[in-house]
């Protein structure tokens, strides 16, 4: 594993929007700085994702100084959103878990509603240190997460993607492959490992930062969504179901919890600690 290194870094400033590629990123206890601190919620407070609205893949959010956003999407004028002032919170339902967040302004709500085609609101997690704990079945006391699906970071490997694409090419939906890594919306991607080596990791270091490998990442319908066109197919779930079924989950990638602070940089070495 001596040649394993960090190949790419990605944040998603708004949950379900297009990723932003970085050359370096600060690791905070709840995830990469700027990652999934914002989310869109429906009239009942439930988080809206590509599961319900696949065309969110076409929307982009760029971070501005101070943590605000510049939103853009085909057919809509760009819109700048400042960080909401501290104050009253709204209750957000993220996969059945209740989390408090601060609502953005009316103009941001209107822009996101035009994007979705229904009345929605944009919310900001103002206090990631205290708003949402990591799943207690896999967490230590005090560990928290942003609006990510469940864990601070997700790691994938290029070798496992190559292996998966080879399996897709042998299946009954070969015309859908090869799939790009953005189908899996990872935080960090590493190269130089054996295929599926990540299944055996328990602790790793990427450069100066150490992580606990919490659990494999179970995949959903979002992975079947083309992140450029928002069209859906059958893969990779059809192939994962045949070759990567662990219990009730179809697995690709591993969820990480930071054990230390620091900065990740492209080319940082990956070290297996356990």
CSV table of C-alpha atoms in Angstrom, one decimal:
chain,number,residue,atom,x,y,z
A,1,UNK,CA,0.0,0.0,0.0
A,2,UNK,CA,3.1,2.2,-0.2
A,3,UNK,CA,1.9,4.0,-3.3
A,4,UNK,CA,-1.6,4.7,-2.1
A,5,UNK,CA,-2.5,8.4,-2.1
A,6,UNK,CA,-5.3,10.9,-2.1
A,7,UNK,CA,-6.5,11.3,-5.6
A,8,UNK,CA,-9.4,13.8,-5.2
A,9,UNK,CA,-11.4,15.8,-2.6
A,10,UNK,CA,-15.0,16.8,-2.9
A,11,UNK,CA,-17.5,18.9,-0.9
A,12,UNK,CA,-21.2,19.4,-1.5
A,13,UNK,CA,-22.0,22.8,0.0
A,14,UNK,CA,-25.7,22.1,-0.4
A,15,UNK,CA,-26.8,18.6,0.2
A,16,UNK,CA,-27.9,16.9,-3.1
A,17,UNK,CA,-26.3,19.6,-5.3
A,18,UNK,CA,-23.3,19.2,-7.6
A,19,UNK,CA,-19.9,18.6,-5.9
A,20,UNK,CA,-17.1,21.0,-5.8
A,21,UNK,CA,-13.6,19.6,-6.4
A,22,UNK,CA,-10.8,20.9,-4.1
A,23,UNK,CA,-7.0,20.6,-4.0
A,24,UNK,CA,-7.1,20.8,-0.2
A,25,UNK,CA,-9.6,20.8,2.6
A,26,UNK,CA,-9.7,21.3,6.3
A,27,UNK,CA,-11.0,18.3,8.3
A,28,UNK,CA,-13.5,19.4,11.0
A,29,UNK,CA,-14.9,16.9,13.5
A,30,UNK,CA,-18.2,16.8,11.6
A,31,UNK,CA,-16.7,16.6,8.1
A,32,UNK,CA,-14.8,18.6,5.5
A,33,UNK,CA,-15.1,22.3,6.0
A,34,UNK,CA,-18.0,23.6,3.9
A,35,UNK,CA,-19.5,20.2,3.2
A,36,UNK,CA,-23.3,19.8,3.5
A,37,UNK,CA,-23.9,22.6,5.9
A,38,UNK,CA,-26.9,23.6,3.8
A,39,UNK,CA,-30.0,21.6,2.7
A,40,UNK,CA,-33.3,22.0,1.0
A,41,UNK,CA,-36.4,21.0,3.0
A,42,UNK,CA,-40.1,20.6,1.9
A,43,UNK,CA,-43.2,22.1,3.4
A,44,UNK,CA,-43.1,19.4,6.1
A,45,UNK,CA,-39.5,20.0,7.0
A,46,UNK,CA,-38.1,16.8,5.3
A,47,UNK,CA,-34.8,17.1,3.6
A,48,UNK,CA,-35.1,17.0,-0.2
A,49,UNK,CA,-32.5,14.9,-2.0
A,50,UNK,CA,-31.9,13.4,-5.4
A,51,UNK,CA,-33.9,10.4,-4.2
A,52,UNK,CA,-37.0,12.5,-4.8
A,53,UNK,CA,-35.6,15.2,-7.1
A,54,UNK,CA,-32.9,13.8,-9.4
A,55,UNK,CA,-32.5,17.0,-11.2
A,56,UNK,CA,-30.9,18.6,-8.1
A,57,UNK,CA,-27.7,17.0,-9.6
A,58,UNK,CA,-27.7,19.9,-12.1
A,59,UNK,CA,-27.7,22.6,-9.4
A,60,UNK,CA,-24.4,24.1,-8.2
A,61,UNK,CA,-23.5,25.9,-5.0
A,62,UNK,CA,-20.2,27.7,-4.7
A,63,UNK,CA,-19.0,28.8,-1.2
A,64,UNK,CA,-18.3,32.5,-0.8
A,65,UNK,CA,-16.2,34.1,2.0
A,66,UNK,CA,-17.9,33.8,5.3
A,67,UNK,CA,-19.8,30.6,4.4
A,68,UNK,CA,-22.5,32.0,2.1
A,69,UNK,CA,-23.4,30.6,-1.2
A,70,UNK,CA,-23.7,31.4,-4.9
A,71,UNK,CA,-26.4,29.2,-6.3
A,72,UNK,CA,-26.8,28.4,-10.0
A,73,UNK,CA,-28.7,26.0,-12.2
A,74,UNK,CA,-29.8,25.7,-15.9
A,75,UNK,CA,-32.7,28.1,-16.6
A,76,UNK,CA,-32.3,30.1,-13.4
A,77,UNK,CA,-30.4,33.3,-12.7
A,78,UNK,CA,-27.6,32.9,-10.2
A,79,UNK,CA,-28.5,33.8,-6.7
A,80,UNK,CA,-26.2,34.8,-3.8
A,81,UNK,CA,-27.2,33.7,-0.3
A,82,UNK,CA,-25.6,35.1,2.9
A,83,UNK,CA,-25.3,33.0,6.0
A,84,UNK,CA,-28.5,33.5,8.0
A,85,UNK,CA,-28.2,35.5,11.2
A,86,UNK,CA,-28.5,33.6,14.4
A,87,UNK,CA,-32.0,33.3,15.7
A,88,UNK,CA,-35.0,31.1,15.7
A,89,UNK,CA,-34.5,27.7,14.2
A,90,UNK,CA,-36.7,25.4,12.2
A,91,UNK,CA,-36.9,21.6,12.7
A,92,UNK,CA,-35.5,19.6,9.9
A,93,UNK,CA,-36.4,15.9,9.3
A,94,UNK,CA,-33.4,14.1,7.9
A,95,UNK,CA,-34.3,10.4,7.4
A,96,UNK,CA,-36.6,10.5,10.4
A,97,UNK,CA,-34.0,12.3,12.6
A,98,UNK,CA,-35.0,15.7,13.9
A,99,UNK,CA,-32.3,18.4,13.6
A,100,UNK,CA,-32.5,22.2,14.3
A,101,UNK,CA,-31.3,24.6,11.6
A,102,UNK,CA,-31.6,28.3,10.6
A,103,UNK,CA,-33.7,29.2,7.6
A,104,UNK,CA,-32.3,31.3,4.8
A,105,UNK,CA,-34.2,34.4,3.5
A,106,UNK,CA,-37.3,34.5,1.3
A,107,UNK,CA,-35.3,35.1,-1.9
A,108,UNK,CA,-33.3,31.9,-1.3
A,109,UNK,CA,-36.5,29.9,-0.7
A,110,UNK,CA,-38.1,31.3,-3.9
A,111,UNK,CA,-35.0,30.3,-5.9
A,112,UNK,CA,-34.9,26.8,-4.6
A,113,UNK,CA,-38.7,26.5,-5.1
A,114,UNK,CA,-38.3,27.4,-8.7
A,115,UNK,CA,-35.5,24.8,-9.0
A,116,UNK,CA,-37.6,22.0,-7.5
A,117,UNK,CA,-41.0,23.1,-8.9
A,118,UNK,CA,-42.6,23.0,-5.4
A,119,UNK,CA,-42.5,25.1,-2.3
A,120,UNK,CA,-39.3,24.4,-0.4
A,121,UNK,CA,-36.9,26.2,1.9
A,122,UNK,CA,-33.1,26.5,2.2
A,123,UNK,CA,-31.7,25.9,5.7
A,124,UNK,CA,-28.2,26.2,7.2
A,125,UNK,CA,-26.7,24.1,10.0
A,126,UNK,CA,-25.4,26.9,12.2
A,127,UNK,CA,-23.9,24.7,15.0
A,128,UNK,CA,-22.5,21.4,13.6
A,129,UNK,CA,-20.8,20.8,16.9
A,130,UNK,CA,-24.0,20.2,18.7
A,131,UNK,CA,-27.0,19.8,16.3
A,132,UNK,CA,-26.8,16.3,15.0
A,133,UNK,CA,-25.0,13.3,16.6
A,134,UNK,CA,-23.6,10.4,14.5
A,135,UNK,CA,-25.5,7.2,14.7
A,136,UNK,CA,-24.9,6.0,18.2
A,137,UNK,CA,-24.5,2.4,17.0
A,138,UNK,CA,-21.2,3.5,15.4
A,139,UNK,CA,-20.2,6.7,17.2
A,140,UNK,CA,-18.3,7.7,20.3
A,141,UNK,CA,-19.8,10.3,22.7
A,142,UNK,CA,-19.9,13.8,21.3
A,143,UNK,CA,-19.3,12.9,17.6
A,144,UNK,CA,-21.5,14.9,15.3
A,145,UNK,CA,-22.2,15.2,11.6
A,146,UNK,CA,-23.5,17.8,9.2
A,147,UNK,CA,-26.4,17.2,6.7
A,148,UNK,CA,-24.4,14.3,5.2
A,149,UNK,CA,-26.4,11.0,5.0
A,150,UNK,CA,-25.0,9.7,8.3
A,151,UNK,CA,-21.2,10.1,8.7
A,152,UNK,CA,-18.7,13.0,8.4
A,153,UNK,CA,-16.8,11.6,5.4
A,154,UNK,CA,-17.1,8.9,2.7
A,155,UNK,CA,-14.0,7.4,1.1
A,156,UNK,CA,-13.9,5.4,-2.1
A,157,UNK,CA,-11.1,4.0,-4.2
A,158,UNK,CA,-10.4,4.1,-7.9
A,159,UNK,CA,-9.5,0.4,-8.0
A,160,UNK,CA,-12.8,-0.6,-6.6
A,161,UNK,CA,-14.6,1.5,-9.2
A,162,UNK,CA,-12.6,-0.1,-11.9
A,163,UNK,CA,-13.5,-3.5,-10.6
A,164,UNK,CA,-17.2,-2.6,-10.4
A,165,UNK,CA,-17.2,-1.2,-13.9
A,166,UNK,CA,-15.7,-4.5,-15.1
A,167,UNK,CA,-18.5,-6.4,-13.4
A,168,UNK,CA,-21.1,-4.0,-15.0
A,169,UNK,CA,-19.5,-4.7,-18.4
A,170,UNK,CA,-20.3,-8.4,-17.9
A,171,UNK,CA,-23.9,-7.8,-16.8
A,172,UNK,CA,-27.2,-7.2,-18.6
A,173,UNK,CA,-26.9,-3.4,-18.5
A,174,UNK,CA,-23.4,-3.1,-19.9
A,175,UNK,CA,-24.4,-0.2,-22.0
A,176,UNK,CA,-24.7,1.9,-18.9
A,177,UNK,CA,-21.0,1.6,-18.0
A,178,UNK,CA,-18.4,2.6,-17.3
A,179,UNK,CA,-19.7,4.7,-14.5
A,180,UNK,CA,-17.8,7.8,-13.1
A,181,UNK,CA,-17.0,8.2,-9.5
A,182,UNK,CA,-19.4,11.1,-9.1
A,183,UNK,CA,-22.3,8.6,-9.0
A,184,UNK,CA,-21.1,7.8,-5.4
A,185,UNK,CA,-20.7,11.4,-4.2
A,186,UNK,CA,-17.6,10.7,-2.1
A,187,UNK,CA,-15.7,13.1,0.1
A,188,UNK,CA,-12.3,11.7,-0.7
A,189,UNK,CA,-11.0,9.3,-3.4
A,190,UNK,CA,-7.8,7.4,-3.1
A,191,UNK,CA,-5.7,5.6,-5.7
A,192,UNK,CA,-3.0,2.9,-5.5
A,193,UNK,CA,-4.9,0.3,-3.5
A,194,UNK,CA,-6.1,-3.1,-4.4
A,195,UNK,CA,-9.7,-3.4,-5.4
A,196,UNK,CA,-12.0,-3.6,-2.4
A,197,UNK,CA,-9.1,-3.3,0.1
A,198,UNK,CA,-11.2,-0.8,2.0
A,199,UNK,CA,-13.5,-3.6,3.2
A,200,UNK,CA,-10.8,-4.5,5.7
A,201,UNK,CA,-9.7,-1.1,7.0
A,202,UNK,CA,-10.5,-0.1,10.6
A,203,UNK,CA,-8.3,2.9,11.0
A,204,UNK,CA,-6.5,5.0,8.4
A,205,UNK,CA,-4.4,8.1,8.1
A,206,UNK,CA,-4.5,10.4,5.0
A,207,UNK,CA,-1.5,12.7,5.4
A,208,UNK,CA,-1.6,14.2,8.8
A,209,UNK,CA,-5.2,13.3,9.7
A,210,UNK,CA,-6.4,10.0,11.2
A,211,UNK,CA,-9.8,8.5,10.8
A,212,UNK,CA,-11.9,5.6,12.2
A,213,UNK,CA,-13.6,3.5,9.5
A,214,UNK,CA,-17.1,3.4,11.0
A,215,UNK,CA,-19.0,1.1,8.6
A,216,UNK,CA,-19.5,0.3,4.9
A,217,UNK,CA,-21.7,2.7,2.9
A,218,UNK,CA,-25.0,1.2,1.8
A,219,UNK,CA,-26.0,2.6,-1.6
A,220,UNK,CA,-29.4,3.9,-2.8
A,221,UNK,CA,-31.1,5.0,-6.0
A,222,UNK,CA,-29.0,8.2,-6.2
A,223,UNK,CA,-26.2,6.1,-7.6
A,224,UNK,CA,-28.3,5.3,-10.6
A,225,UNK,CA,-28.7,9.0,-11.4
A,226,UNK,CA,-26.5,10.5,-14.1
A,227,UNK,CA,-25.0,13.5,-12.4
A,228,UNK,CA,-24.9,15.5,-15.6
A,229,UNK,CA,-28.3,14.7,-17.2
A,230,UNK,CA,-30.2,13.6,-14.0
A,231,UNK,CA,-31.5,10.6,-16.0
A,232,UNK,CA,-31.7,7.3,-14.1
A,233,UNK,CA,-30.7,3.8,-15.1
A,234,UNK,CA,-30.3,0.4,-13.4
A,235,UNK,CA,-26.6,0.5,-12.6
A,236,UNK,CA,-24.7,0.3,-10.4
A,237,UNK,CA,-27.4,-1.1,-8.1
A,238,UNK,CA,-28.1,-4.2,-10.3
A,239,UNK,CA,-24.4,-5.2,-10.2
A,240,UNK,CA,-23.9,-4.2,-6.5
A,241,UNK,CA,-26.9,-6.4,-5.7
A,242,UNK,CA,-25.2,-9.4,-7.3
A,243,UNK,CA,-21.6,-8.9,-6.1
A,244,UNK,CA,-21.6,-6.4,-3.2
A,245,UNK,CA,-24.5,-7.3,-1.0
A,246,UNK,CA,-23.7,-7.3,2.7
A,247,UNK,CA,-26.7,-8.1,4.8
A,248,UNK,CA,-29.4,-5.8,3.6
A,249,UNK,CA,-27.1,-3.3,2.1
A,250,UNK,CA,-25.5,-2.8,-1.4
A,251,UNK,CA,-22.1,-1.6,-0.5
A,252,UNK,CA,-19.6,0.8,-2.2
A,253,UNK,CA,-17.2,2.9,-0.1
A,254,UNK,CA,-16.6,3.3,3.6
A,255,UNK,CA,-17.9,5.9,6.1
A,256,UNK,CA,-15.2,7.7,8.1
A,257,UNK,CA,-15.2,9.6,11.4
A,258,UNK,CA,-12.2,11.9,12.0
A,259,UNK,CA,-10.0,11.2,15.0
A,260,UNK,CA,-7.8,14.3,14.6
A,261,UNK,CA,-7.9,17.7,12.9
A,262,UNK,CA,-5.7,18.8,10.0
A,263,UNK,CA,-5.7,19.6,6.3
A,264,UNK,CA,-6.0,17.1,3.5
A,265,UNK,CA,-4.1,17.8,0.3
A,266,UNK,CA,-4.1,16.0,-3.1
A,267,UNK,CA,-1.2,13.5,-3.1
A,268,UNK,CA,-1.2,12.9,0.6
A,269,UNK,CA,-0.2,9.3,1.4
A,270,UNK,CA,-2.8,6.8,2.7
A,271,UNK,CA,-1.6,4.7,5.6
A,272,UNK,CA,-3.5,1.8,7.0
A,273,UNK,CA,-3.3,1.8,10.8
A,274,UNK,CA,-5.5,-1.2,11.5
